Short mmCIF file of C-alpha atoms in Angstrom, two decimals:
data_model
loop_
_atom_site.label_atom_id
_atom_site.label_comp_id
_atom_site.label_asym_id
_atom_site.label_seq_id
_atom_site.Cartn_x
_atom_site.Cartn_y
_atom_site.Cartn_z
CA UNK A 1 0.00 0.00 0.00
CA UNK A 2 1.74 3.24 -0.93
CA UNK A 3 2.27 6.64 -0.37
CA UNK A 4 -0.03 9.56 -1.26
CA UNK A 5 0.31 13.45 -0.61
CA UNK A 6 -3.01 13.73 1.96
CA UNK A 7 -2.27 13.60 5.54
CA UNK A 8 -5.61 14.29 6.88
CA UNK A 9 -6.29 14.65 10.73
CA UNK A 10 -9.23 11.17 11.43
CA UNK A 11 -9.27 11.59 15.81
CA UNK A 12 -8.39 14.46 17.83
CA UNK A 13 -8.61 12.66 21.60
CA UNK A 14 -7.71 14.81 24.82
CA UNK A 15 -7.05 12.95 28.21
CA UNK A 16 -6.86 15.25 31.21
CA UNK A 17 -3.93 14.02 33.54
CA UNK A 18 -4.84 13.97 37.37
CA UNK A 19 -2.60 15.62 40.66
CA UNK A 20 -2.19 19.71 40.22
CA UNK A 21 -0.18 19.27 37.18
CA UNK A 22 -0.95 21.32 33.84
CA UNK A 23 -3.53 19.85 31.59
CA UNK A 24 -1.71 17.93 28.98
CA UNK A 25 -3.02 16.34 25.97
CA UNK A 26 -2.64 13.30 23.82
CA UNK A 27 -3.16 13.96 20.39
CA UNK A 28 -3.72 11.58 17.58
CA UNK A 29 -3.01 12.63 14.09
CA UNK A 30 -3.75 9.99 11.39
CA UNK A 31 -3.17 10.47 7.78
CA UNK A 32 -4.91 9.53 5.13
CA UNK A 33 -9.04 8.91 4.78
CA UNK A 34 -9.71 5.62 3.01
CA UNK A 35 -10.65 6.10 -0.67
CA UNK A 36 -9.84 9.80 -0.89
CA UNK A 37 -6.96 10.35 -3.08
CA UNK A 38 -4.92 13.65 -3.42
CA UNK A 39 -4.15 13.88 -7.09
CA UNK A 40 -1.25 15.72 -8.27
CA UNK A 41 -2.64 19.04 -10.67
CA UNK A 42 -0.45 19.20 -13.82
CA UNK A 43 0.11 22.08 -15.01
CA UNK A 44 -1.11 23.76 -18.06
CA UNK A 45 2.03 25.79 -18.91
CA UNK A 46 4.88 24.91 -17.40
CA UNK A 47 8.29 22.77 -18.24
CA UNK A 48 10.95 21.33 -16.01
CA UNK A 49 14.17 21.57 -18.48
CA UNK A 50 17.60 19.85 -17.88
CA UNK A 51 20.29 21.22 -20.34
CA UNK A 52 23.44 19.32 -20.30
CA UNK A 53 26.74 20.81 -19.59
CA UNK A 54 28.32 22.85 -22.09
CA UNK A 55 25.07 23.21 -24.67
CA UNK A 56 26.20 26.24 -26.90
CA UNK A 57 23.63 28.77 -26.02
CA UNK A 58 22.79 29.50 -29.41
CA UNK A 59 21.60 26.15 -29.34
CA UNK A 60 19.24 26.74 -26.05
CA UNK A 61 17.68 29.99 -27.89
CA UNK A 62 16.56 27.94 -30.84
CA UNK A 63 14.71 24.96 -28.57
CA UNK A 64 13.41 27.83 -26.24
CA UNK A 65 12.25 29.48 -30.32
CA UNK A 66 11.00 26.37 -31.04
CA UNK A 67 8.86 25.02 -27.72
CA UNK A 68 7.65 28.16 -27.60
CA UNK A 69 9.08 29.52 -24.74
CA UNK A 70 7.95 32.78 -23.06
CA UNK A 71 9.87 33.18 -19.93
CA UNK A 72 12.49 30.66 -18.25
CA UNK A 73 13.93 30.44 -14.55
CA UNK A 74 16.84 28.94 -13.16
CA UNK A 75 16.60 26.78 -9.21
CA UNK A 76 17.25 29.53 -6.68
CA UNK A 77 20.05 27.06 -5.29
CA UNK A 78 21.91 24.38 -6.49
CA UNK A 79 22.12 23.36 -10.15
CA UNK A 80 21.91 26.25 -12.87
CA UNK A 81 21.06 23.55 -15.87
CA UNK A 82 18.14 22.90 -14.17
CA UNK A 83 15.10 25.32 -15.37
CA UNK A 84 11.27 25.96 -15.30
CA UNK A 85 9.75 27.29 -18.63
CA UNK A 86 6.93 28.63 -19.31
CA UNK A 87 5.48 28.35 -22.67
CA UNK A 88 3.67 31.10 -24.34
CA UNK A 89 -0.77 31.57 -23.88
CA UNK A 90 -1.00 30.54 -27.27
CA UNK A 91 0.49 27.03 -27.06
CA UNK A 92 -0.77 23.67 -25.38
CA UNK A 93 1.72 21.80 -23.09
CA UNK A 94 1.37 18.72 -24.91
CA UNK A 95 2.56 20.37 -28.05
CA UNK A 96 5.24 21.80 -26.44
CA UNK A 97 6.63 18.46 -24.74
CA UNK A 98 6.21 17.01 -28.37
CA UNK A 99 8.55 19.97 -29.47
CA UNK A 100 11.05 19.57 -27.23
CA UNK A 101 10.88 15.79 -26.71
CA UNK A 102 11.83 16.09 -31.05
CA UNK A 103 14.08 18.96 -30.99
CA UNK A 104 16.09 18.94 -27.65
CA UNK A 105 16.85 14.96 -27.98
CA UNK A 106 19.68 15.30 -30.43
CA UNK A 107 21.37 17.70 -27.80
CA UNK A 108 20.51 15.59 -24.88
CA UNK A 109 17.68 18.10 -23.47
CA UNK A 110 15.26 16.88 -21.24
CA UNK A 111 11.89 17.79 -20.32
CA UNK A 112 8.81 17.19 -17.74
CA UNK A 113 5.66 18.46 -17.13
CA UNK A 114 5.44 20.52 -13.88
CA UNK A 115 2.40 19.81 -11.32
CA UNK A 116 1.85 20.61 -7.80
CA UNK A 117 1.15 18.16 -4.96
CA UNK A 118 -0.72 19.06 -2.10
CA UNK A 119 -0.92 17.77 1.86
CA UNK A 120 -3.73 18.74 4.48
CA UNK A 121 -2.18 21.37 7.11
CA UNK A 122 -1.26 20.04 10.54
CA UNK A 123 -4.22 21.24 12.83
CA UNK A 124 -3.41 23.26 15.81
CA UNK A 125 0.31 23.48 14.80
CA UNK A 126 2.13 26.76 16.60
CA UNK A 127 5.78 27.45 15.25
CA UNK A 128 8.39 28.78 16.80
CA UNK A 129 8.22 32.72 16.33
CA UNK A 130 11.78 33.51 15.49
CA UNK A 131 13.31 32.78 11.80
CA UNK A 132 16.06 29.73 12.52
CA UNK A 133 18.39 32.41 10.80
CA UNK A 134 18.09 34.26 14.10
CA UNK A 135 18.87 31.02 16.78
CA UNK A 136 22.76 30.81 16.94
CA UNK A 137 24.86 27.42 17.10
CA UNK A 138 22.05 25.28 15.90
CA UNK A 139 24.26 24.70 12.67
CA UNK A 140 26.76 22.03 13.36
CA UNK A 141 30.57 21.29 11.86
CA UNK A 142 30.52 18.15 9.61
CA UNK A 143 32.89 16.72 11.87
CA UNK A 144 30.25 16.70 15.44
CA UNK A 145 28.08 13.96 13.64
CA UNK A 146 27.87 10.76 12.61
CA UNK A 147 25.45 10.80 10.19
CA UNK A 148 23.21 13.68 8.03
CA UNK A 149 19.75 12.56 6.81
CA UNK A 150 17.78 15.05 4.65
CA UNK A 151 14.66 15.90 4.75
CA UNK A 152 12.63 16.93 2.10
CA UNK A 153 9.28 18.30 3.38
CA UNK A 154 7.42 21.41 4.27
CA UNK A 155 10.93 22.67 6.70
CA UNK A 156 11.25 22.14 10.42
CA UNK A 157 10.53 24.27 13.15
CA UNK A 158 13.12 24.28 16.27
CA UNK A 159 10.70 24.94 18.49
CA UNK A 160 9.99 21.38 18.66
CA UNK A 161 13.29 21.19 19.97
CA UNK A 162 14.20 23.83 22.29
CA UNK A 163 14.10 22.95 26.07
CA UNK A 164 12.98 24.96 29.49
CA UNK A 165 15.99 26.35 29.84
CA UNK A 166 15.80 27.82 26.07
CA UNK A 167 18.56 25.12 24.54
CA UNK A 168 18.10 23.11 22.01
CA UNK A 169 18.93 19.68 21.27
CA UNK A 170 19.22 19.41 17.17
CA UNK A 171 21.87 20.17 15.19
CA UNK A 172 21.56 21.33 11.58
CA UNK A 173 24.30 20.33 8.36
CA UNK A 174 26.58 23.46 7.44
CA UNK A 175 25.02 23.14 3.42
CA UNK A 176 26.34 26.89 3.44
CA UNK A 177 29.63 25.25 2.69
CA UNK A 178 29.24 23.00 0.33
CA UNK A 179 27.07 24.96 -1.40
CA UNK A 180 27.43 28.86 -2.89
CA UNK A 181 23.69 29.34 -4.28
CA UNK A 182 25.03 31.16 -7.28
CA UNK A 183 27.49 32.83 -5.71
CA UNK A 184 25.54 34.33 -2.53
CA UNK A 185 28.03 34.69 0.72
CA UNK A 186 25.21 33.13 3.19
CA UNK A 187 28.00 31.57 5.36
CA UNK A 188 27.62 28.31 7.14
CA UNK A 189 23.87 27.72 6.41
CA UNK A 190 21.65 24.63 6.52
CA UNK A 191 19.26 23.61 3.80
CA UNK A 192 17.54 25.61 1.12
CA UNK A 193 13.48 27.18 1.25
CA UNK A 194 12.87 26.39 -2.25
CA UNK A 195 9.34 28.00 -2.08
CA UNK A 196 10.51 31.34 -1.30
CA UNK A 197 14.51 31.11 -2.19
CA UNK A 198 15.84 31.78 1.00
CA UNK A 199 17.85 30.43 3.00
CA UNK A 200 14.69 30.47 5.78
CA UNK A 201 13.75 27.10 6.35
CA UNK A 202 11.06 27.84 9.02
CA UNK A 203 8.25 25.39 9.11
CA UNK A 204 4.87 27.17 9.25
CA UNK A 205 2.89 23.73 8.24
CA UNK A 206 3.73 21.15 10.57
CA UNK A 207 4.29 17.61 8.76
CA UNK A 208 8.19 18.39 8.25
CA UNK A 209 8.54 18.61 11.69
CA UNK A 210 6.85 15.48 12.62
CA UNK A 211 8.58 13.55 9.91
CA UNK A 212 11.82 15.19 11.03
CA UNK A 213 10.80 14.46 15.01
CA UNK A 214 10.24 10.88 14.33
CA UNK A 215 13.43 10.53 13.07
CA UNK A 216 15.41 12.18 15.39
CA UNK A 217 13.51 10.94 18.71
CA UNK A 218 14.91 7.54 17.35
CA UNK A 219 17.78 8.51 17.28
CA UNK A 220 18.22 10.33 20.26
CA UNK A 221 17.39 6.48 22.01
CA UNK A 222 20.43 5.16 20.54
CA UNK A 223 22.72 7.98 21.02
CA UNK A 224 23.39 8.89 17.73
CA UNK A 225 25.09 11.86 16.78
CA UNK A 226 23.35 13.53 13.80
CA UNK A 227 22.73 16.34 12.06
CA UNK A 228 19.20 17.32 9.98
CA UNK A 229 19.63 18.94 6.37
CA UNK A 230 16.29 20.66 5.75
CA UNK A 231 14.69 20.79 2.31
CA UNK A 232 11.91 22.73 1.70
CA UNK A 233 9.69 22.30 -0.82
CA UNK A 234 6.38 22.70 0.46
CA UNK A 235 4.53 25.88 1.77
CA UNK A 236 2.43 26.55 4.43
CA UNK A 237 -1.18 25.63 2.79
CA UNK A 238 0.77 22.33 1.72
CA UNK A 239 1.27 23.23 -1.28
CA UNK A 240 4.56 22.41 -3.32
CA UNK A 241 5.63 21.71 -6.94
CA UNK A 242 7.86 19.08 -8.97
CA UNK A 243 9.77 21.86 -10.22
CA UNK A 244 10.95 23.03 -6.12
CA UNK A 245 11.58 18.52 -5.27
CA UNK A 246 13.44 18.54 -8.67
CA UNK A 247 15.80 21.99 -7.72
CA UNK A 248 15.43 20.33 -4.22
CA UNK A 249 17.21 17.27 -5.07
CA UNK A 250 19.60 19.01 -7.62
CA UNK A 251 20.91 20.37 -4.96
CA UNK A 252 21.21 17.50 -2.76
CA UNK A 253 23.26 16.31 -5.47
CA UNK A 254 25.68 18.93 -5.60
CA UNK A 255 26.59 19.15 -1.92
CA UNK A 256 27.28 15.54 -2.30
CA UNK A 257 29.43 16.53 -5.29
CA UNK A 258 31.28 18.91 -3.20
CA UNK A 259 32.21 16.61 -0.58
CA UNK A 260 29.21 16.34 1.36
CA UNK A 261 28.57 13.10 3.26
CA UNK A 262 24.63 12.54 3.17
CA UNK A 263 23.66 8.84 2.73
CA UNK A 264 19.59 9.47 3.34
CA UNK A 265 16.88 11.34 2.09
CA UNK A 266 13.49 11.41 3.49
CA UNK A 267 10.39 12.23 0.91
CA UNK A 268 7.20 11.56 3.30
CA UNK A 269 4.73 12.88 0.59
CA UNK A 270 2.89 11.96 -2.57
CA UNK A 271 0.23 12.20 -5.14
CA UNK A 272 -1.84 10.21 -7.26
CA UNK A 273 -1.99 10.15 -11.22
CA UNK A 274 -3.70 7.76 -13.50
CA UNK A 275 -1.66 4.63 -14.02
CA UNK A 276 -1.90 5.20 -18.08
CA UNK A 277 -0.50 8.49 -17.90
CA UNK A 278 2.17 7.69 -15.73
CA UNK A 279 5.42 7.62 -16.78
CA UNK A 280 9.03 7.86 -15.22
CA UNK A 281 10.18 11.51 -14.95
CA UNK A 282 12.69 11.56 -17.44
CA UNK A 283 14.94 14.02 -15.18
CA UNK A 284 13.96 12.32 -11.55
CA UNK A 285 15.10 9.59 -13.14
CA UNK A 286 18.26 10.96 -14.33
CA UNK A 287 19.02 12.66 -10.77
CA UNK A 288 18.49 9.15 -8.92
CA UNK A 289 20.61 7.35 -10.87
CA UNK A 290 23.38 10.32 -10.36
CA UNK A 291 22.85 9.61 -6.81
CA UNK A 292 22.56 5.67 -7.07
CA UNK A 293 25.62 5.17 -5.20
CA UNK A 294 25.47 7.88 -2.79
CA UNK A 295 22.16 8.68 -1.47
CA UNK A 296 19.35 6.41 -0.70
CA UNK A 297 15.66 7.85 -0.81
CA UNK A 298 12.78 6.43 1.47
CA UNK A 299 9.66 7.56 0.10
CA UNK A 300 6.15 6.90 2.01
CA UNK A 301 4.05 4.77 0.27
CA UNK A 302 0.50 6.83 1.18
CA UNK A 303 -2.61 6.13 2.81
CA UNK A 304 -5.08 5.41 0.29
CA UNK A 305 -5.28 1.74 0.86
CA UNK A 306 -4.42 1.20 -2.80
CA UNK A 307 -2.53 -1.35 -4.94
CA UNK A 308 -0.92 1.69 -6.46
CA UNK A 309 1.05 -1.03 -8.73
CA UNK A 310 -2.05 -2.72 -9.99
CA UNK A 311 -4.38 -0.35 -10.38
CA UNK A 312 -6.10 2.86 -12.02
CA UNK A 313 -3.55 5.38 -10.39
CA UNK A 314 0.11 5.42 -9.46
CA UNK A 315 1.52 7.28 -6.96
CA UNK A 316 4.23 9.90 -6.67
CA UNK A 317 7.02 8.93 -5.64
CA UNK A 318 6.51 5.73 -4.50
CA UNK A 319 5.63 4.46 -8.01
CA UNK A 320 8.98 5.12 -9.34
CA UNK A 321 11.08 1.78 -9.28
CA UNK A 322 15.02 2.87 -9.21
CA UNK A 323 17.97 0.72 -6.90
CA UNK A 324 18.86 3.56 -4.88
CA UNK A 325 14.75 4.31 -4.08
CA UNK A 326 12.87 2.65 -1.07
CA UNK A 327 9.39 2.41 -0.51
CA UNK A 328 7.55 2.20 3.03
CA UNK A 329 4.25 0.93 3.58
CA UNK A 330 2.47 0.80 7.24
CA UNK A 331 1.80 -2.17 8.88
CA UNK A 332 -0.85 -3.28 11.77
CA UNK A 333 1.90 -3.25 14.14
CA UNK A 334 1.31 -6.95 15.03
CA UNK A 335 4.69 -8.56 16.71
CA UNK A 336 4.41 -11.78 15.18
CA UNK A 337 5.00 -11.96 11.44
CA UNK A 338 1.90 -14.63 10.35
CA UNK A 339 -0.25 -12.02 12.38
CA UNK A 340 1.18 -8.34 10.59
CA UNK A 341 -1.20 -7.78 7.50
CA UNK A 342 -1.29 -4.32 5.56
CA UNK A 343 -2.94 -1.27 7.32
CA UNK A 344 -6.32 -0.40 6.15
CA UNK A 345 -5.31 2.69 5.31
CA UNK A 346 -1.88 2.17 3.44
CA UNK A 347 -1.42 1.51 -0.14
CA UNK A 348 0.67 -1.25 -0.99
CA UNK A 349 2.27 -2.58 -4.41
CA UNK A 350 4.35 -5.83 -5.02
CA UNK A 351 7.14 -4.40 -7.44
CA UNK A 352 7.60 -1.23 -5.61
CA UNK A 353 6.81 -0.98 -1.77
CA UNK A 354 10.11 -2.54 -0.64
CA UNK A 355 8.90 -2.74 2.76
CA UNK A 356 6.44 -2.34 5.91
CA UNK A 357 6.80 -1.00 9.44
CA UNK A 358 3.84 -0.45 11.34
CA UNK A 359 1.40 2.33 9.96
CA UNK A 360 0.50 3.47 13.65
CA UNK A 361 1.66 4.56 17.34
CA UNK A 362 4.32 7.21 16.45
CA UNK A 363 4.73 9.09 19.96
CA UNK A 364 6.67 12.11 20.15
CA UNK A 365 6.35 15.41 21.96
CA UNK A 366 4.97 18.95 20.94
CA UNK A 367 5.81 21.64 22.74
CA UNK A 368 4.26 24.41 20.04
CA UNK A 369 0.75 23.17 19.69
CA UNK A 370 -1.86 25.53 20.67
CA UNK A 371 -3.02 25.01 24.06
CA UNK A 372 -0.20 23.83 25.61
CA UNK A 373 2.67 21.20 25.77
CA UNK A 374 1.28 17.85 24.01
CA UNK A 375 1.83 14.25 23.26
CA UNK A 376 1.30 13.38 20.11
CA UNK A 377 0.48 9.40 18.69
CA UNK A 378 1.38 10.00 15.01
CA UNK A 379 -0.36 7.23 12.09
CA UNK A 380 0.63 7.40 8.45
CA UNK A 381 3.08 5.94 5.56
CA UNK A 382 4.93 9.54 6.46
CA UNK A 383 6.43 8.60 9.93
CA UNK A 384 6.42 4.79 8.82
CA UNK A 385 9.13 6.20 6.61
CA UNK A 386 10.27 8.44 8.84
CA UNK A 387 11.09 5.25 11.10
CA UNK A 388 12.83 3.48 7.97
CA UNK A 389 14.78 6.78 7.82
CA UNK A 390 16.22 6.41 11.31
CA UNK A 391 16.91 2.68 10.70
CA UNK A 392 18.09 2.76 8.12
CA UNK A 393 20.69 5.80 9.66
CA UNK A 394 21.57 3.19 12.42
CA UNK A 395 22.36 0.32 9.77
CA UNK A 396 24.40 2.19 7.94
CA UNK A 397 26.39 3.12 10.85
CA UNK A 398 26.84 -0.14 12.17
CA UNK A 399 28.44 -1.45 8.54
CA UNK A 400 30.69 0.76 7.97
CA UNK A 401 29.03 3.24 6.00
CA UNK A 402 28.17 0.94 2.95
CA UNK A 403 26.97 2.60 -0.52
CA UNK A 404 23.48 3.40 -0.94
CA UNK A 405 22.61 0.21 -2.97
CA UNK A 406 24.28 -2.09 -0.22
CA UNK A 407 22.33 0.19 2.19
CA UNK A 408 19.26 -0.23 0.96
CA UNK A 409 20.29 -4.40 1.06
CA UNK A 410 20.96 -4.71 4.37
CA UNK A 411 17.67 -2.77 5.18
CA UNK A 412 15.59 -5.09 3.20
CA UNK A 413 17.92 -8.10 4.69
CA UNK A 414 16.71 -7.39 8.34
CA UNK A 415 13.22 -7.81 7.58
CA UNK A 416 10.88 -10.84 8.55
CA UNK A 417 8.79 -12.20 5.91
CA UNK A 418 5.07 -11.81 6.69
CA UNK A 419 2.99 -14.13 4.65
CA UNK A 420 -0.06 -12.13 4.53
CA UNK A 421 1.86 -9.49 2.93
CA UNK A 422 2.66 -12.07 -0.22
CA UNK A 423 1.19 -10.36 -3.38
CA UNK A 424 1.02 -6.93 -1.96
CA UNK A 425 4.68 -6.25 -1.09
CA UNK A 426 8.11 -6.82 -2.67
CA UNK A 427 8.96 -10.17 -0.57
CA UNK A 428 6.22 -10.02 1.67
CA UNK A 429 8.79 -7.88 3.86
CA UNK A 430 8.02 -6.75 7.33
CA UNK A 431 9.91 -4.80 9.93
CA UNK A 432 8.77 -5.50 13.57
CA UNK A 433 9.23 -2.41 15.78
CA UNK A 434 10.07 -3.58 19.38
#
């Protein structure tokens, strides 16, 4: 069962705790309501270009000519072949892939259609109220951690991780110097807002920072020493486009390129489109396989309760088969393999949801909710990936910092095989979570 890009709230519970303690409150947040799909909106206008490396530019005017280009834009960080264009009022898209798809191929041009995906806000979610530019020493030296997992998402808010005493436990990855942004002086930075290219990667949304919070409360159990890379592609409606994940992982790609050390990359979100439509992204293919040995992605497998495989819609970017990509479906949570079946509310595909953890029972803390500090019991494909994320972190660590491929191995080789899953996952795997 895979991932899709709604994360609705099903049961908002309150328990009032006894003695003259404040009133705190369990909160369950569930994603996903059964047979409601999130589709992804394509758009009517706009290209994601990749130009290879030393195309004349003569050669660029005459596809743009030819598409029928009106205006083009560059990422606001990370790679500068990477572009959005926008094709003139008088043109339809499809015509316009057909153009370039005949005219850029000779000079090794690719294109995809832009969309936007789109996730239900995080109810009662309070962030922090100063910019993370403004909290010193939250951004670490490469050399303090043992591992950096990325997360690509909707940003994080530190609040979520500042104690009484105004400290804070999380420590960020210094992008700032692997990365210039075209030349910008921004110093040792962390991450990129690809929404509103800045360097601001303030969470006003919510689901980044439970992804993130999942991963880091596990963690924090083993004593791990990490740092967070933010990515933020999503805004605060929920909101965010293929063209900001593409720039996104571009430049994911180059920090890696530069020396960078960042062996996972969290994508807890999706979409749906209709399985004859789908195709493989020409340039998320190309990235991943740039990235095949370096950085493996755990993508959520979404909460649809769909064979997203075998069915009338795929799902972004679960869907996508490539070595270096792992999906996550959810789980009952059963502790004995012949009892752990799929979740009712997770999609599920046998040639590409590598594997399951359970779907439910995510604790973690809130401090920023409105009305008060807050437990939280978080459900969804998101933090079951979120807890792949953090295994995976630990495996890797504990053999000798493999590549991504034999990283992804060894995660799929500690898994139990579940029979009930036979026929809706790759191997009928199954993680049980002590």
């Amino acid at each position: 069962m895979k991932n899709r890009i709604l994360w609705a709230l099903v049961a908002l519970v309150g328990i009032v705790m006894l003695n003259c303690e404040p009133q705190k409150n369990v909160i369950e947040i569930v994603e996903g309501v059964q047979e409601h799909k999130e589709r992804l909106r394509l758009s009517d206008n706009q290209l994601i270009v990749r130009i290879p490396i030393n195309t004349p530019d003569d050669t660029i005017s005459r596809l743009k000519t030819t598409v029928g280009i009106d205006t083009a834009e560059m990422c606001s960080c990370g790679d500068t072949r990477i572009q959005r264009w926008t094709i003139a009022d008088t043109l339809n898209i499809e015509d316009a892939i057909r153009n370039l798809k005949r005219q850029g191929g000779s000079s090794g041009v690719e294109g995809d259609r832009d969309f936007i995906a789109s996730m239900e806000r995080i109810p009662d979610f309070k962030p922090f109220d100063r910019p993370i530019s403004q909290v010193d020493g939250l951004v670490g030296r490469k050399e303090s951690a043992e591992i950096t997992i990325a997360v690509m998402d909707t940003g994080l808010d530190i609040g979520q991780y500042q104690d009484t005493s105004g400290s804070f436990s999380i420590e960020l990855f210094p992008s700032g110097e692997y990365s210039g942004c075209y030349g910008s002086n921004l110093g040792s930075i962390s991450g990129w807002n690809f929404v509103d290219n800045s360097p601001e990667i303030k969470d006003d949304h919510g689901h980044g920072t439970y992804v993130t919070k999942i991963i880091t409360d596990e963690l924090d159990k083993l004593m791990v020493k990490y740092q967070i890379l933010p990515l933020k592609v999503f805004n605060g409606s929920g909101e965010g486009s293929y063209w900001d994940m593409i720039c996104a992982m571009a430049y994911l790609k180059d920090i890696v390129k530069n020396g960078g050390v960042i062996p996972i990359l969290n994508t807890s979100f999706g979409g749906y489109v209709a399985s004859k439509d789908f195709q493989e992204s020409s340039i998320l293919k190309a990235m991943l396989k740039e990235m095949e040995e370096s950085v493996l992605v755990v993508a959520s497998a979404g909460n649809s309760g769909l064979d997203t495989d075998n069915g009338s819609d795929s799902h972004f970017l679960s869907s996508y088969t490539a070595p270096n990509l792992m999906g996550v479906g959810g789980h009952n949570g059963k502790d004995e393999a012949m009892a752990v079946e799929i979740d009712s509310l997770s999609n599920y595909g046998k040639i590409s949801i590598d594997i399951t953890v359970p779907f439910r029972g995510y604790a973690t803390s809130a401090l920023n909710l409105a009305g008060g500090t807050n437990s939280l019991s978080l459900a969804g494909t998101s933090y079951s990936a979120a807890y792949v994320s953090a295994l995976t972190a630990v495996t890797y660590l504990n053999n000798g910092r493999p590549s991504a491929l034999t990283l992804k191995s060894l995660v799929l080789g500690s898994a139990v095989t579940a029979p009930n899953l036979d026929g809706e996952i790759v191997n009928a795997r199954a993680i049980i979570k002590p």
